[in-house]
Amino acid sequence: MLSAPWTPPAGTPRQSPRTPRPAPVERARSPRVATLAQHPEKAPDFWRAAETEGTPLVETVPGDPGHAVVTFLWRGNDRTRAVLVLPNRLCEPDDLTANLMERVPGTDVWHWSERIRTDQCHTSVPGRRPIRFAVR
């Protein structure tokens, strides 16, 4: 005979309390996106490479092996006006404007980059398909 499943005491919150962030999320500059901004005509090549290598883009930080630049991408079109990225535990829930992607002028590439530690693992869910990635 199975016992009843465990349930938390009445009044227990479903999530742990949010700890205030000690500093804003550290945004970063992606070298690959910076190169594309100088050569927007190469956007088709940029997308081909992203499809081949997978996303998010993970780039090393010169001189800092403990961190990497992670870039989330969105392919926009003529009607795209804004793209909001909400990476769990990495976003600013009190200031969502910090989570707006930027568009590379003259292209359909929207991006949001941040610098994160290389000893972390994350799960990205673009289009509802989870992609687990390690920043190493």
PDB file of C-alpha atoms in Angstrom:
ATOM      1  CA  MET A   1       0.000   0.000   0.000  1.00  0.00           C
ATOM      2  CA  LEU A   2       1.331   3.429  -0.975  1.00  0.00           C
ATOM      3  CA  SER A   3       1.327   6.275   1.477  1.00  0.00           C
ATOM      4  CA  ALA A   4      -0.180   9.632   0.593  1.00  0.00           C
ATOM      5  CA  PRO A   5       2.186  11.926  -1.321  1.00  0.00           C
ATOM      6  CA  TRP A   6       4.040  14.479   0.744  1.00  0.00           C
ATOM      7  CA  THR A   7       2.563  17.965   0.740  1.00  0.00           C
ATOM      8  CA  PRO A   8       4.085  21.097   2.252  1.00  0.00           C
ATOM      9  CA  PRO A   9       2.473  22.652   5.307  1.00  0.00           C
ATOM     10  CA  ALA A  10      -0.508  24.944   4.663  1.00  0.00           C
ATOM     11  CA  GLY A  11       0.493  28.472   3.751  1.00  0.00           C
ATOM     12  CA  THR A  12       3.918  27.499   2.376  1.00  0.00           C
ATOM     13  CA  PRO A  13       4.776  29.573  -0.712  1.00  0.00           C
ATOM     14  CA  ARG A  14       5.137  27.631  -3.976  1.00  0.00           C
ATOM     15  CA  GLN A  15       8.480  29.300  -4.702  1.00  0.00           C
ATOM     16  CA  SER A  16      11.331  30.361  -2.504  1.00  0.00           C
ATOM     17  CA  PRO A  17      11.431  34.073  -1.740  1.00  0.00           C
ATOM     18  CA  ARG A  18      13.277  36.190  -4.265  1.00  0.00           C
ATOM     19  CA  THR A  19      16.654  37.414  -3.114  1.00  0.00           C
ATOM     20  CA  PRO A  20      17.401  40.969  -4.244  1.00  0.00           C
ATOM     21  CA  ARG A  21      20.031  41.102  -6.977  1.00  0.00           C
ATOM     22  CA  PRO A  22      23.217  42.716  -5.613  1.00  0.00           C
ATOM     23  CA  ALA A  23      24.037  44.308  -8.982  1.00  0.00           C
ATOM     24  CA  PRO A  24      22.388  44.618 -12.404  1.00  0.00           C
ATOM     25  CA  VAL A  25      22.842  41.792 -14.912  1.00  0.00           C
ATOM     26  CA  GLU A  26      26.195  42.291 -16.572  1.00  0.00           C
ATOM     27  CA  ARG A  27      25.535  42.925 -20.238  1.00  0.00           C
ATOM     28  CA  ALA A  28      28.356  42.175 -22.648  1.00  0.00           C
ATOM     29  CA  ARG A  29      29.456  42.915 -26.179  1.00  0.00           C
ATOM     30  CA  SER A  30      29.535  39.928 -28.510  1.00  0.00           C
ATOM     31  CA  PRO A  31      32.560  40.021 -30.820  1.00  0.00           C
ATOM     32  CA  ARG A  32      30.603  38.215 -33.541  1.00  0.00           C
ATOM     33  CA  VAL A  33      27.679  40.628 -33.355  1.00  0.00           C
ATOM     34  CA  ALA A  34      30.124  43.567 -33.359  1.00  0.00           C
ATOM     35  CA  THR A  35      31.711  42.213 -36.553  1.00  0.00           C
ATOM     36  CA  LEU A  36      28.278  41.812 -38.142  1.00  0.00           C
ATOM     37  CA  ALA A  37      27.417  45.430 -37.239  1.00  0.00           C
ATOM     38  CA  GLN A  38      30.430  46.529 -39.298  1.00  0.00           C
ATOM     39  CA  HIS A  39      29.369  44.303 -42.234  1.00  0.00           C
ATOM     40  CA  PRO A  40      25.540  44.022 -42.199  1.00  0.00           C
ATOM     41  CA  GLU A  41      25.558  42.559 -45.710  1.00  0.00           C
ATOM     42  CA  LYS A  42      26.986  39.373 -44.152  1.00  0.00           C
ATOM     43  CA  ALA A  43      23.786  38.646 -42.186  1.00  0.00           C
ATOM     44  CA  PRO A  44      22.959  35.535 -44.284  1.00  0.00           C
ATOM     45  CA  ASP A  45      26.410  34.100 -43.470  1.00  0.00           C
ATOM     46  CA  PHE A  46      25.900  34.975 -39.792  1.00  0.00           C
ATOM     47  CA  TRP A  47      22.597  33.052 -39.707  1.00  0.00           C
ATOM     48  CA  ARG A  48      24.101  30.048 -41.522  1.00  0.00           C
ATOM     49  CA  ALA A  49      26.878  29.884 -38.931  1.00  0.00           C
ATOM     50  CA  ALA A  50      24.364  30.229 -36.071  1.00  0.00           C
ATOM     51  CA  GLU A  51      22.277  27.374 -37.512  1.00  0.00           C
ATOM     52  CA  THR A  52      25.353  25.180 -37.888  1.00  0.00           C
ATOM     53  CA  GLU A  53      26.892  25.936 -34.495  1.00  0.00           C
ATOM     54  CA  GLY A  54      23.659  26.306 -32.536  1.00  0.00           C
ATOM     55  CA  THR A  55      22.456  29.008 -30.220  1.00  0.00           C
ATOM     56  CA  PRO A  56      22.904  30.727 -27.918  1.00  0.00           C
ATOM     57  CA  LEU A  57      26.290  31.836 -29.153  1.00  0.00           C
ATOM     58  CA  VAL A  58      28.983  31.202 -26.556  1.00  0.00           C
ATOM     59  CA  GLU A  59      32.182  33.199 -26.993  1.00  0.00           C
ATOM     60  CA  THR A  60      35.328  33.338 -24.907  1.00  0.00           C
ATOM     61  CA  VAL A  61      36.360  36.494 -23.079  1.00  0.00           C
ATOM     62  CA  PRO A  62      40.007  37.245 -23.900  1.00  0.00           C
ATOM     63  CA  GLY A  63      42.080  37.211 -20.741  1.00  0.00           C
ATOM     64  CA  ASP A  64      39.208  35.914 -18.600  1.00  0.00           C
ATOM     65  CA  PRO A  65      38.869  32.106 -18.790  1.00  0.00           C
ATOM     66  CA  GLY A  66      36.347  32.164 -15.926  1.00  0.00           C
ATOM     67  CA  HIS A  67      33.708  33.968 -18.002  1.00  0.00           C
ATOM     68  CA  ALA A  68      32.092  33.787 -21.444  1.00  0.00           C
ATOM     69  CA  VAL A  69      29.821  36.014 -23.505  1.00  0.00           C
ATOM     70  CA  VAL A  70      26.495  34.287 -24.135  1.00  0.00           C
ATOM     71  CA  THR A  71      24.325  35.779 -26.886  1.00  0.00           C
ATOM     72  CA  PHE A  72      20.663  34.964 -27.451  1.00  0.00           C
ATOM     73  CA  LEU A  73      19.421  35.616 -30.992  1.00  0.00           C
ATOM     74  CA  TRP A  74      16.090  36.309 -32.667  1.00  0.00           C
ATOM     75  CA  ARG A  75      15.496  36.535 -36.393  1.00  0.00           C
ATOM     76  CA  GLY A  76      13.151  39.438 -36.944  1.00  0.00           C
ATOM     77  CA  ASN A  77      11.306  40.737 -39.978  1.00  0.00           C
ATOM     78  CA  ASP A  78       9.921  44.085 -41.178  1.00  0.00           C
ATOM     79  CA  ARG A  79       7.201  44.018 -38.513  1.00  0.00           C
ATOM     80  CA  THR A  80       9.475  43.243 -35.550  1.00  0.00           C
ATOM     81  CA  ARG A  81       9.546  46.262 -33.248  1.00  0.00           C
ATOM     82  CA  ALA A  82      10.902  44.786 -30.003  1.00  0.00           C
ATOM     83  CA  VAL A  83      12.065  41.433 -28.659  1.00  0.00           C
ATOM     84  CA  LEU A  84      12.031  40.677 -24.956  1.00  0.00           C
ATOM     85  CA  VAL A  85      14.280  37.911 -23.633  1.00  0.00           C
ATOM     86  CA  LEU A  86      13.492  36.407 -20.247  1.00  0.00           C
ATOM     87  CA  PRO A  87      16.270  34.022 -19.279  1.00  0.00           C
ATOM     88  CA  ASN A  88      15.329  32.613 -15.889  1.00  0.00           C
ATOM     89  CA  ARG A  89      17.544  33.847 -13.043  1.00  0.00           C
ATOM     90  CA  LEU A  90      19.425  36.083 -15.470  1.00  0.00           C
ATOM     91  CA  CYS A  91      16.786  38.687 -16.165  1.00  0.00           C
ATOM     92  CA  GLU A  92      15.873  41.877 -14.338  1.00  0.00           C
ATOM     93  CA  PRO A  93      12.260  41.269 -13.232  1.00  0.00           C
ATOM     94  CA  ASP A  94      11.967  44.810 -11.872  1.00  0.00           C
ATOM     95  CA  ASP A  95      13.250  46.468 -15.064  1.00  0.00           C
ATOM     96  CA  LEU A  96      12.263  44.526 -18.168  1.00  0.00           C
ATOM     97  CA  THR A  97      13.746  47.194 -20.433  1.00  0.00           C
ATOM     98  CA  ALA A  98      17.131  45.705 -19.477  1.00  0.00           C
ATOM     99  CA  ASN A  99      15.957  42.520 -21.210  1.00  0.00           C
ATOM    100  CA  LEU A 100      15.067  44.054 -24.568  1.00  0.00           C
ATOM    101  CA  MET A 101      17.135  42.700 -27.433  1.00  0.00           C
ATOM    102  CA  GLU A 102      18.929  45.144 -29.693  1.00  0.00           C
ATOM    103  CA  ARG A 103      18.744  45.024 -33.472  1.00  0.00           C
ATOM    104  CA  VAL A 104      21.872  45.062 -35.600  1.00  0.00           C
ATOM    105  CA  PRO A 105      21.118  47.994 -37.940  1.00  0.00           C
ATOM    106  CA  GLY A 106      20.488  46.969 -41.523  1.00  0.00           C
ATOM    107  CA  THR A 107      19.851  43.305 -40.640  1.00  0.00           C
ATOM    108  CA  ASP A 108      17.170  40.984 -39.298  1.00  0.00           C
ATOM    109  CA  VAL A 109      19.427  40.053 -36.344  1.00  0.00           C
ATOM    110  CA  TRP A 110      18.238  40.875 -32.825  1.00  0.00           C
ATOM    111  CA  HIS A 111      20.605  40.039 -29.950  1.00  0.00           C
ATOM    112  CA  TRP A 112      20.997  40.115 -26.174  1.00  0.00           C
ATOM    113  CA  SER A 113      24.392  39.293 -24.687  1.00  0.00           C
ATOM    114  CA  GLU A 114      25.645  38.898 -21.183  1.00  0.00           C
ATOM    115  CA  ARG A 115      28.834  37.856 -19.459  1.00  0.00           C
ATOM    116  CA  ILE A 116      28.415  34.770 -17.284  1.00  0.00           C
ATOM    117  CA  ARG A 117      30.664  32.406 -15.378  1.00  0.00           C
ATOM    118  CA  THR A 118      31.958  29.373 -17.259  1.00  0.00           C
ATOM    119  CA  ASP A 119      31.147  26.991 -14.408  1.00  0.00           C
ATOM    120  CA  GLN A 120      27.397  27.336 -14.943  1.00  0.00           C
ATOM    121  CA  CYS A 121      24.940  25.264 -16.959  1.00  0.00           C
ATOM    122  CA  HIS A 122      21.686  26.637 -18.352  1.00  0.00           C
ATOM    123  CA  THR A 123      18.649  25.452 -20.232  1.00  0.00           C
ATOM    124  CA  SER A 124      17.374  27.522 -23.132  1.00  0.00           C
ATOM    125  CA  VAL A 125      13.873  26.919 -24.495  1.00  0.00           C
ATOM    126  CA  PRO A 126      13.518  28.628 -27.884  1.00  0.00           C
ATOM    127  CA  GLY A 127      10.301  27.536 -29.530  1.00  0.00           C
ATOM    128  CA  ARG A 128       9.578  25.237 -26.555  1.00  0.00           C
ATOM    129  CA  ARG A 129      12.424  22.827 -27.343  1.00  0.00           C
ATOM    130  CA  PRO A 130      14.789  22.737 -24.351  1.00  0.00           C
ATOM    131  CA  ILE A 131      18.456  23.075 -25.193  1.00  0.00           C
ATOM    132  CA  ARG A 132      20.859  22.484 -22.329  1.00  0.00           C
ATOM    133  CA  PHE A 133      24.171  24.245 -22.723  1.00  0.00           C
ATOM    134  CA  ALA A 134      27.271  24.558 -20.622  1.00  0.00           C
ATOM    135  CA  VAL A 135      29.418  27.651 -20.796  1.00  0.00           C
ATOM    136  CA  ARG A 136      32.925  26.230 -21.009  1.00  0.00           C
TER     137      ARG A 136
END
